[in-house]
Short mmCIF file of C-alpha atoms in Angstrom, two decimals:
data_model
loop_
_atom_site.label_atom_id
_atom_site.label_comp_id
_atom_site.label_asym_id
_atom_site.label_seq_id
_atom_site.Cartn_x
_atom_site.Cartn_y
_atom_site.Cartn_z
CA MET A 709 -52.67 -29.29 -34.67
CA THR A 710 -49.20 -29.54 -36.19
CA SER A 711 -46.05 -29.47 -34.09
CA GLU A 712 -44.80 -26.47 -36.06
CA VAL A 713 -47.91 -24.38 -35.27
CA VAL A 714 -47.83 -25.37 -31.59
CA GLY A 715 -44.10 -24.69 -31.37
CA ARG A 716 -44.63 -21.17 -32.72
CA ALA A 717 -47.53 -20.58 -30.31
CA VAL A 718 -45.50 -21.73 -27.29
CA ALA A 719 -42.50 -19.62 -28.38
CA ASP A 720 -44.77 -16.60 -28.79
CA ALA A 721 -46.32 -17.23 -25.36
CA HIS A 722 -42.82 -17.46 -23.91
CA ARG A 723 -41.88 -14.05 -25.32
CA ARG A 724 -45.14 -12.38 -24.30
CA GLU A 725 -46.30 -14.15 -21.16
CA TRP A 726 -43.23 -15.48 -19.32
CA ALA A 727 -42.89 -12.61 -16.88
CA ALA A 728 -46.61 -12.48 -16.09
CA VAL A 729 -46.88 -16.24 -15.55
CA LEU A 730 -43.77 -16.34 -13.38
CA ALA A 731 -44.83 -13.29 -11.35
CA ALA A 732 -48.28 -14.78 -10.69
CA THR A 733 -46.68 -18.08 -9.64
CA VAL A 734 -44.16 -16.39 -7.34
CA ARG A 735 -47.03 -14.68 -5.59
CA VAL A 736 -48.39 -18.14 -4.78
CA THR A 737 -45.16 -19.98 -3.91
CA ARG A 738 -43.09 -17.14 -2.36
CA ASP A 739 -40.11 -19.09 -3.74
CA LEU A 740 -38.27 -18.01 -6.91
CA ASP A 741 -36.66 -21.37 -7.70
CA LEU A 742 -39.87 -23.33 -7.15
CA ALA A 743 -41.88 -20.84 -9.19
CA GLU A 744 -39.42 -20.96 -12.09
CA GLU A 745 -39.46 -24.76 -12.16
CA CYS A 746 -43.27 -24.80 -12.11
CA VAL A 747 -43.47 -22.32 -14.99
CA GLN A 748 -40.92 -24.23 -17.07
CA ASP A 749 -42.94 -27.42 -16.55
CA ALA A 750 -46.10 -25.57 -17.60
CA TYR A 751 -44.51 -24.50 -20.90
CA ALA A 752 -43.30 -28.07 -21.49
CA ALA A 753 -46.81 -29.39 -20.83
CA ALA A 754 -48.26 -26.84 -23.25
CA LEU A 755 -46.36 -28.41 -26.15
CA GLU A 756 -48.27 -31.67 -25.73
CA ALA A 757 -51.63 -30.33 -24.54
CA TRP A 758 -51.95 -27.67 -27.24
CA ARG A 759 -51.01 -30.16 -29.95
CA ARG A 760 -53.81 -32.43 -28.68
CA ASP A 761 -56.48 -29.86 -27.78
CA GLY A 762 -55.52 -26.81 -29.84
CA VAL A 763 -53.99 -23.50 -28.77
CA PRO A 764 -56.21 -21.89 -26.08
CA SER A 765 -57.71 -18.47 -26.68
CA ARG A 766 -55.80 -17.09 -23.67
CA PRO A 767 -52.42 -18.84 -23.59
CA GLY A 768 -51.20 -16.77 -20.63
CA ALA A 769 -54.17 -17.78 -18.46
CA TRP A 770 -53.70 -21.45 -19.45
CA LEU A 771 -50.01 -21.32 -18.53
CA THR A 772 -50.68 -19.50 -15.25
CA THR A 773 -53.23 -22.11 -14.21
CA ALA A 774 -50.89 -24.95 -15.16
CA ALA A 775 -47.99 -23.37 -13.25
CA ARG A 776 -50.17 -22.92 -10.15
CA HIS A 777 -51.20 -26.56 -10.27
CA ASN A 778 -47.55 -27.54 -10.56
CA ALA A 779 -46.78 -25.42 -7.51
CA LEU A 780 -49.50 -27.14 -5.49
CA ASP A 781 -48.17 -30.57 -6.43
CA ALA A 782 -44.59 -29.59 -5.61
CA VAL A 783 -45.51 -28.30 -2.17
CA ARG A 784 -47.53 -31.41 -1.40
CA GLN A 785 -44.64 -33.62 -2.43
CA ALA A 786 -42.33 -31.65 -0.15
CA ARG A 787 -44.64 -32.47 2.78
CA THR A 788 -45.18 -28.81 3.52
CA GLN A 789 -48.84 -28.80 2.64
CA GLN A 790 -50.03 -27.90 6.09
CA ALA A 791 -47.57 -25.05 6.45
CA LYS A 792 -48.29 -23.48 3.11
CA LEU A 793 -51.83 -24.55 2.30
CA HIS A 794 -53.31 -21.30 3.52
CA LEU A 795 -51.09 -19.43 1.08
CA LEU A 796 -51.98 -21.70 -1.80
CA LEU A 797 -55.70 -21.27 -1.23
CA GLU A 798 -55.47 -17.50 -1.19
CA PRO A 799 -54.84 -16.58 -4.83
CA PRO A 800 -57.50 -14.27 -6.24
CA ALA A 801 -59.74 -15.34 -9.08
CA LEU A 802 -57.87 -13.11 -11.54
CA PRO A 803 -54.15 -12.51 -11.03
CA ALA A 804 -53.02 -8.88 -10.81
CA VAL A 805 -50.65 -9.45 -13.70
CA ALA A 806 -49.39 -5.90 -14.21
CA ASP A 807 -48.61 -5.28 -10.55
CA ASP A 808 -47.01 -8.70 -10.25
CA ARG A 809 -44.55 -7.99 -13.04
CA LEU A 810 -43.52 -4.73 -11.43
CA ARG A 811 -43.25 -6.49 -8.05
CA LEU A 812 -40.87 -8.95 -9.69
CA VAL A 813 -38.67 -6.11 -10.96
CA PHE A 814 -38.56 -4.49 -7.50
CA LEU A 815 -37.71 -7.88 -6.00
CA CYS A 816 -34.80 -8.31 -8.44
CA CYS A 817 -33.60 -4.77 -7.68
CA HIS A 818 -33.45 -5.20 -3.92
CA PRO A 819 -30.52 -3.19 -2.48
CA ALA A 820 -29.18 -6.37 -0.84
CA LEU A 821 -28.05 -7.46 -4.33
CA ALA A 822 -25.16 -6.02 -6.34
CA ARG A 823 -26.15 -4.03 -9.45
CA GLU A 824 -24.90 -6.74 -11.86
CA ALA A 825 -26.88 -9.37 -9.96
CA GLN A 826 -29.97 -7.16 -10.12
CA VAL A 827 -29.71 -6.81 -13.89
CA ALA A 828 -28.88 -10.48 -14.49
CA LEU A 829 -31.76 -11.65 -12.31
CA THR A 830 -34.19 -9.30 -14.06
CA LEU A 831 -33.12 -10.51 -17.49
CA ARG A 832 -33.51 -14.12 -16.39
CA LEU A 833 -36.77 -13.83 -14.46
CA VAL A 834 -38.66 -10.91 -15.97
CA CYS A 835 -37.67 -11.52 -19.58
CA GLY A 836 -37.06 -15.28 -19.51
CA VAL A 837 -33.69 -14.77 -21.19
CA PRO A 838 -31.78 -18.09 -21.02
CA THR A 839 -28.76 -18.08 -18.73
CA PRO A 840 -26.26 -18.63 -21.62
CA ASP A 841 -27.59 -15.49 -23.33
CA VAL A 842 -27.39 -13.50 -20.10
CA ALA A 843 -23.80 -14.70 -19.75
CA GLN A 844 -23.03 -13.52 -23.28
CA ALA A 845 -24.46 -10.08 -22.55
CA PHE A 846 -22.14 -9.74 -19.56
CA LEU A 847 -19.16 -11.30 -21.40
CA VAL A 848 -18.70 -13.96 -18.74
CA PRO A 849 -18.74 -17.79 -18.92
CA GLU A 850 -22.14 -19.45 -18.60
CA ALA A 851 -21.09 -21.24 -15.38
CA THR A 852 -20.12 -17.90 -13.82
CA MET A 853 -23.45 -16.34 -14.69
CA ALA A 854 -25.41 -19.40 -13.51
CA ALA A 855 -23.60 -19.22 -10.17
CA ARG A 856 -24.25 -15.48 -9.94
CA ILE A 857 -27.99 -15.90 -10.53
CA THR A 858 -28.18 -18.79 -8.07
CA ARG A 859 -26.42 -16.74 -5.39
CA ALA A 860 -28.83 -13.85 -5.96
CA LYS A 861 -31.85 -16.15 -5.55
CA LYS A 862 -30.38 -17.67 -2.39
CA LYS A 863 -29.73 -14.24 -0.96
CA ILE A 864 -33.34 -13.26 -1.56
CA ALA A 865 -34.51 -16.47 0.13
CA ALA A 866 -32.04 -16.22 3.03
CA SER A 867 -32.90 -12.57 3.65
CA ARG A 868 -36.62 -13.43 3.56
CA ILE A 869 -37.22 -10.58 1.13
CA PRO A 870 -40.99 -10.51 0.61
CA PHE A 871 -42.62 -10.52 -2.83
CA ARG A 872 -44.43 -7.21 -2.48
CA MET A 873 -44.21 -3.64 -3.66
CA PRO A 874 -41.89 -1.61 -1.42
CA ALA A 875 -43.43 0.83 1.05
CA PRO A 876 -43.13 4.49 -0.03
CA GLY A 877 -40.15 4.97 2.27
CA GLU A 878 -38.30 2.10 0.54
CA PHE A 879 -38.60 3.46 -3.01
CA PRO A 880 -35.54 5.76 -2.95
CA ALA A 881 -33.18 2.84 -2.24
CA ARG A 882 -34.48 0.84 -5.21
CA LEU A 883 -35.77 3.33 -7.76
CA ASP A 884 -32.51 4.09 -9.53
CA ALA A 885 -31.80 0.37 -9.96
CA VAL A 886 -35.32 -0.24 -11.27
CA LEU A 887 -35.01 2.62 -13.77
CA THR A 888 -31.59 1.37 -14.89
CA VAL A 889 -32.80 -2.20 -15.35
CA ILE A 890 -35.84 -1.13 -17.38
CA HIS A 891 -33.60 1.07 -19.53
CA LEU A 892 -31.18 -1.82 -20.09
CA LEU A 893 -34.07 -4.08 -21.07
CA PHE A 894 -35.21 -1.53 -23.60
CA THR A 895 -31.68 -1.08 -24.94
CA ALA A 896 -31.36 -4.86 -25.44
CA GLY A 897 -34.58 -4.73 -27.48
CA HIS A 898 -33.84 -1.51 -29.36
CA THR A 899 -30.57 -2.98 -30.66
CA ALA A 900 -30.18 -6.69 -29.99
CA PRO A 901 -26.72 -7.58 -28.63
CA ALA A 902 -26.53 -10.53 -31.07
CA GLY A 903 -28.56 -12.37 -33.68
CA PRO A 904 -29.73 -11.73 -37.23
CA ALA A 905 -32.23 -8.89 -36.58
CA LEU A 906 -31.40 -5.36 -35.51
CA THR A 907 -34.16 -5.24 -32.88
CA ARG A 908 -36.08 -7.41 -30.44
CA ASP A 909 -39.41 -5.63 -30.29
CA ASP A 910 -40.75 -7.97 -27.59
CA LEU A 911 -38.08 -6.81 -25.13
CA ALA A 912 -38.52 -3.15 -26.05
CA GLU A 913 -42.29 -3.36 -25.64
CA ARG A 914 -41.93 -5.18 -22.31
CA ALA A 915 -39.66 -2.40 -21.07
CA LEU A 916 -42.20 0.18 -22.23
CA ASP A 917 -44.98 -1.65 -20.36
CA LEU A 918 -42.90 -1.67 -17.18
CA ALA A 919 -42.07 2.03 -17.56
CA ARG A 920 -45.77 2.83 -17.97
CA MET A 921 -46.65 0.78 -14.89
CA LEU A 922 -43.96 2.60 -12.94
CA GLY A 923 -45.30 5.93 -14.19
CA ALA A 924 -48.78 5.03 -12.96
CA LEU A 925 -47.34 4.03 -9.58
CA LEU A 926 -45.08 7.08 -9.16
CA PRO A 927 -46.58 9.86 -11.32
CA ARG A 928 -44.66 12.64 -9.56
CA GLU A 929 -41.20 11.09 -9.90
CA ARG A 930 -39.50 13.19 -12.59
CA GLU A 931 -36.94 10.52 -13.48
CA VAL A 932 -39.73 8.03 -14.09
CA SER A 933 -41.27 10.52 -16.54
CA GLY A 934 -37.83 10.99 -18.08
CA LEU A 935 -37.32 7.26 -18.59
CA LEU A 936 -40.73 6.78 -20.20
CA ALA A 937 -40.11 9.78 -22.47
CA LEU A 938 -36.71 8.40 -23.49
CA LEU A 939 -38.17 5.00 -24.37
CA LEU A 940 -41.10 6.49 -26.29
CA ALA A 941 -38.95 8.89 -28.33
CA ASN A 942 -36.64 6.08 -29.43
CA HIS A 943 -39.32 3.43 -29.94
CA ALA A 944 -41.26 5.84 -32.17
CA ARG A 945 -38.62 5.26 -34.89
CA ARG A 946 -38.67 1.44 -34.76
CA ALA A 947 -40.51 0.89 -38.05
CA THR A 948 -37.98 2.92 -40.02
CA ARG A 949 -34.68 1.72 -38.58
CA THR A 950 -34.35 -1.11 -41.12
CA ALA A 951 -35.22 -1.53 -44.78
CA ILE A 952 -37.59 -4.25 -45.98
CA ASP A 953 -34.63 -6.59 -46.47
CA GLY A 954 -33.47 -6.03 -42.85
CA ARG A 955 -30.69 -3.64 -43.83
CA LEU A 956 -29.85 -1.08 -41.15
CA LEU A 957 -30.82 2.47 -42.06
CA ARG A 958 -28.89 5.38 -40.56
CA LEU A 959 -30.81 8.15 -38.82
CA GLU A 960 -30.39 10.46 -41.83
CA GLU A 961 -31.80 7.74 -44.14
CA GLN A 962 -34.97 7.04 -42.15
CA ASP A 963 -38.42 8.12 -43.34
CA ARG A 964 -39.42 10.65 -40.67
CA ALA A 965 -42.98 10.75 -41.98
CA ALA A 966 -43.34 7.16 -40.77
CA TRP A 967 -42.26 7.90 -37.20
CA ASP A 968 -44.95 7.44 -34.53
CA ARG A 969 -46.01 11.07 -33.99
CA LYS A 970 -48.41 10.21 -31.17
CA ALA A 971 -45.59 8.60 -29.18
CA ILE A 972 -43.29 11.54 -29.91
CA ALA A 973 -45.91 14.03 -28.69
CA GLU A 974 -46.37 12.01 -25.49
CA ALA A 975 -42.58 11.90 -25.02
CA ASP A 976 -42.38 15.66 -25.51
CA GLU A 977 -44.95 16.29 -22.76
CA LEU A 978 -43.15 13.92 -20.41
CA VAL A 979 -39.80 15.62 -21.08
CA VAL A 980 -41.26 18.98 -20.04
CA ARG A 981 -42.56 17.39 -16.83
CA ALA A 982 -39.19 15.71 -16.14
CA LEU A 983 -37.18 18.91 -16.66
CA ARG A 984 -39.46 21.13 -14.57
CA GLY A 985 -38.73 21.84 -10.89
CA GLY A 986 -34.99 21.67 -10.24
CA ASP A 987 -31.85 19.98 -11.54
CA PRO A 988 -32.74 17.35 -14.13
CA GLY A 989 -31.69 13.73 -13.70
CA ARG A 990 -29.82 11.59 -16.22
CA PHE A 991 -32.95 10.05 -17.74
CA ALA A 992 -34.59 13.45 -18.13
CA LEU A 993 -31.49 14.75 -19.96
CA GLN A 994 -31.26 11.69 -22.20
CA ALA A 995 -34.96 12.03 -22.96
CA ALA A 996 -34.50 15.69 -23.90
CA ILE A 997 -31.75 14.70 -26.35
CA ALA A 998 -33.90 11.92 -27.86
CA ALA A 999 -36.84 14.34 -28.15
CA LEU A 1000 -34.75 16.89 -30.06
CA HIS A 1001 -33.83 14.18 -32.57
CA ALA A 1002 -37.47 13.11 -32.81
CA VAL A 1003 -38.93 16.57 -33.48
CA ALA A 1004 -36.28 17.70 -36.00
CA PRO A 1005 -37.93 18.03 -39.44
CA THR A 1006 -34.77 16.70 -41.14
CA TYR A 1007 -31.40 15.34 -40.07
CA ASP A 1008 -29.66 18.51 -41.22
CA GLU A 1009 -32.09 20.67 -39.25
CA THR A 1010 -31.40 18.85 -35.96
CA ASP A 1011 -30.58 21.26 -33.14
CA TRP A 1012 -27.04 19.93 -32.61
CA PRO A 1013 -25.85 22.93 -30.53
CA GLN A 1014 -28.66 22.33 -28.02
CA ILE A 1015 -27.91 18.60 -28.02
CA LEU A 1016 -24.27 19.35 -27.21
CA VAL A 1017 -25.34 21.57 -24.29
CA LEU A 1018 -27.48 18.72 -22.95
CA TYR A 1019 -24.60 16.24 -23.35
CA ASP A 1020 -22.31 18.62 -21.43
CA GLU A 1021 -24.80 18.67 -18.56
CA LEU A 1022 -25.39 14.91 -18.77
CA LEU A 1023 -21.65 14.21 -18.63
CA ARG A 1024 -21.32 16.51 -15.62
CA ARG A 1025 -24.06 14.67 -13.76
CA TRP A 1026 -23.27 11.18 -15.03
CA PRO A 1027 -19.58 10.86 -16.07
CA SER A 1028 -19.95 7.71 -18.15
CA PRO A 1029 -17.50 6.92 -20.99
CA VAL A 1030 -20.46 5.99 -23.21
CA VAL A 1031 -21.97 9.44 -22.63
CA ALA A 1032 -18.57 10.97 -23.44
CA LEU A 1033 -18.51 9.03 -26.72
CA ASN A 1034 -22.00 10.18 -27.67
CA ARG A 1035 -21.02 13.72 -26.77
CA ALA A 1036 -18.03 13.43 -29.13
CA VAL A 1037 -20.44 12.74 -32.01
CA ALA A 1038 -22.37 15.90 -31.10
CA VAL A 1039 -19.07 17.81 -30.98
CA ALA A 1040 -18.32 16.60 -34.52
CA MET A 1041 -21.70 17.84 -35.73
CA VAL A 1042 -21.24 21.28 -34.16
CA ARG A 1043 -17.49 21.93 -34.51
CA GLY A 1044 -16.51 19.58 -37.32
CA PRO A 1045 -15.22 15.99 -37.60
CA ALA A 1046 -11.65 16.85 -36.56
CA ALA A 1047 -12.87 18.17 -33.18
CA GLY A 1048 -15.04 15.09 -32.69
CA LEU A 1049 -12.17 12.78 -33.62
CA ALA A 1050 -9.91 14.39 -31.02
CA GLU A 1051 -12.58 13.72 -28.36
CA ILE A 1052 -12.87 10.07 -29.43
CA GLU A 1053 -9.11 9.50 -29.51
CA ALA A 1054 -8.94 10.83 -25.95
CA LEU A 1055 -11.32 8.02 -24.94
CA GLU A 1056 -9.39 5.18 -26.57
CA ASP A 1057 -7.27 4.50 -23.49
CA ASP A 1058 -10.33 4.04 -21.26
CA PRO A 1059 -10.39 0.28 -20.51
CA ARG A 1060 -14.17 0.41 -20.01
CA LEU A 1061 -14.55 1.02 -23.75
CA ALA A 1062 -12.03 -1.63 -24.85
CA GLY A 1063 -14.72 -3.93 -26.25
CA TYR A 1064 -17.29 -1.27 -27.11
CA ARG A 1065 -17.96 -1.55 -30.85
CA TYR A 1066 -19.41 1.94 -31.21
CA LEU A 1067 -16.09 3.60 -30.41
CA PRO A 1068 -14.18 2.32 -33.49
CA ALA A 1069 -17.37 2.66 -35.57
CA ALA A 1070 -17.73 6.34 -34.66
CA LYS A 1071 -14.01 6.92 -35.19
CA ALA A 1072 -14.18 5.27 -38.62
CA ASP A 1073 -17.07 7.50 -39.66
CA LEU A 1074 -15.19 10.66 -38.71
CA LEU A 1075 -11.99 9.48 -40.43
CA ARG A 1076 -14.04 8.79 -43.56
CA ARG A 1077 -15.49 12.30 -43.43
CA LEU A 1078 -11.97 13.71 -43.02
CA GLY A 1079 -10.83 11.95 -46.21
CA ARG A 1080 -8.56 9.41 -44.45
CA PRO A 1081 -9.89 6.15 -45.98
CA ALA A 1082 -7.08 3.78 -45.00
CA GLU A 1083 -7.36 4.72 -41.31
CA ALA A 1084 -11.16 4.60 -41.57
CA ALA A 1085 -11.01 1.10 -43.03
CA ALA A 1086 -8.78 -0.07 -40.17
CA ALA A 1087 -11.25 1.35 -37.63
CA TYR A 1088 -14.18 -0.29 -39.42
CA GLU A 1089 -12.34 -3.61 -39.25
CA ARG A 1090 -12.00 -3.27 -35.47
CA ALA A 1091 -15.70 -2.41 -35.15
CA ILE A 1092 -16.69 -5.41 -37.31
CA ALA A 1093 -14.61 -7.74 -35.13
CA LEU A 1094 -16.50 -6.55 -32.02
CA THR A 1095 -20.00 -6.72 -33.54
CA THR A 1096 -22.22 -9.76 -33.03
CA ASN A 1097 -25.48 -8.30 -34.35
CA GLU A 1098 -25.73 -9.34 -37.99
CA ALA A 1099 -27.61 -6.23 -39.20
CA GLU A 1100 -25.00 -3.94 -37.68
CA ARG A 1101 -22.20 -6.15 -38.98
CA MET A 1102 -23.51 -6.06 -42.55
CA TYR A 1103 -23.83 -2.28 -42.32
CA LEU A 1104 -20.21 -1.97 -41.17
CA LEU A 1105 -19.02 -4.36 -43.88
CA GLY A 1106 -20.71 -2.13 -46.45
CA ARG A 1107 -19.03 0.95 -45.00
CA PHE A 1108 -15.70 -0.87 -44.97
CA ALA A 1109 -16.08 -1.79 -48.65
CA GLU A 1110 -16.97 1.81 -49.56
CA THR A 1111 -14.03 3.19 -47.62
CA LYS A 1112 -11.53 0.75 -49.01
CA PRO A 1113 -12.76 -0.21 -52.51
CA GLU A 1114 -9.75 -2.40 -53.11
CA ALA A 1115 -10.57 -4.39 -49.97
CA ASP A 1116 -11.71 -7.95 -50.40
CA SER A 1117 -15.19 -7.68 -48.87
CA ASP A 1118 -17.05 -10.76 -47.75
CA GLU A 1119 -19.49 -10.45 -50.64
CA ARG A 1120 -16.73 -10.19 -53.22
CA ARG A 1121 -14.88 -13.08 -51.62
CA VAL A 1122 -17.99 -15.25 -51.78
CA ARG A 1123 -18.66 -14.27 -55.38
CA ARG A 1124 -15.04 -14.99 -56.35
CA ASN A 1125 -15.10 -18.37 -54.62
CA LEU A 1126 -18.32 -19.27 -56.41
CA SER A 1127 -16.80 -18.20 -59.72
CA ASP A 1128 -13.66 -20.27 -59.07
CA GLU A 1129 -15.81 -23.25 -58.16
CA ARG A 1130 -17.86 -22.96 -61.37
CA ALA A 1131 -14.66 -22.66 -63.41
CA ALA A 1132 -13.18 -25.73 -61.76
CA ARG A 1133 -16.42 -27.66 -62.39
CA ARG A 1134 -16.33 -26.72 -66.08
CA ILE A 1135 -12.73 -27.94 -66.34
CA ARG A 1136 -13.60 -31.23 -64.61
CA THR A 1137 -16.52 -31.89 -66.97
CA ARG A 1138 -14.57 -31.30 -70.15
#
């Protein structure tokens, strides 16, 4: 089997199976660092073994078995065989993969860890995101993030935090962190922080799997229903968010007939369940907003007044500057772009939004609608400078070029340079 085929198979297994393999190995070793090393060695071994023997029919099972064998060898070499042998002989014939992944999330979200450490550890362990990429997501140096993750692992080891599902009485202390982490995972997949593609479907689908597992574990928790509804309503649009050439399509440009109606119907039922029985939580409110977008027959027929009411309530319960920015867009749709622009300009002094690309992007859009192209172009330039996702960046460059036709867009600059080069070549060959 060729190296290229095997490389693709291992990369695919890394995206799909990493969390399950690691979780099954942690259940054997009770040691995060040891488990991670054993899993990494298993993936490295797969490159050679699969090239020689072919890709197995169940790559995840192959990797889990290899990682378990690595764990046994590591423990023996550490001369702790007698102390841990009874643990190593206990694994069941078939690993409880789904539960193990959720256990891993609850372990990462232990209240002994700070929220940033919880999220970073989940990205690293549950999603297998390399430490440099986690560092980029948090806008910190790689060494800082590596130290942060190492400290979190040591704290788990020092505190002897067991690898198990919390008892019912322990859920309240961890549930909000677990919901937040799963939502952040989905967000990172719904719109990738960086890279050429708009989305990372593997991350979004992993977050959906975790939300479903959590829903099965805690069916009466309204915020769990709200989170699953929010993820489903947004993921239902995934096939229409980009054109065939990868170009980003705005909500009003998307083919609503191609949205996943089954997922939207499920989200709608979950929203009703999440809103029933008292004050709604933040995920229930966000899900209700997403559901209104999903059920609107057209963009123009979206129930913007109701969305604004929901944003008012969401901002009251969860005073986040990002929620305030999203609310400003709803204000613009209900009361006009000038009212929305005033709301956005009031947020510009908030340091928490200093590097948030969607603030200048939203401001640029409203300035464009108000017929102020020069100011819109300046705002688009700021948004472009903050954007590291190539699909979003190309979209903003297009908007910038439309707003300021005389501007020297990247495409025009490239074309002009090519033309100059051809002209120079013709002169040299005469």
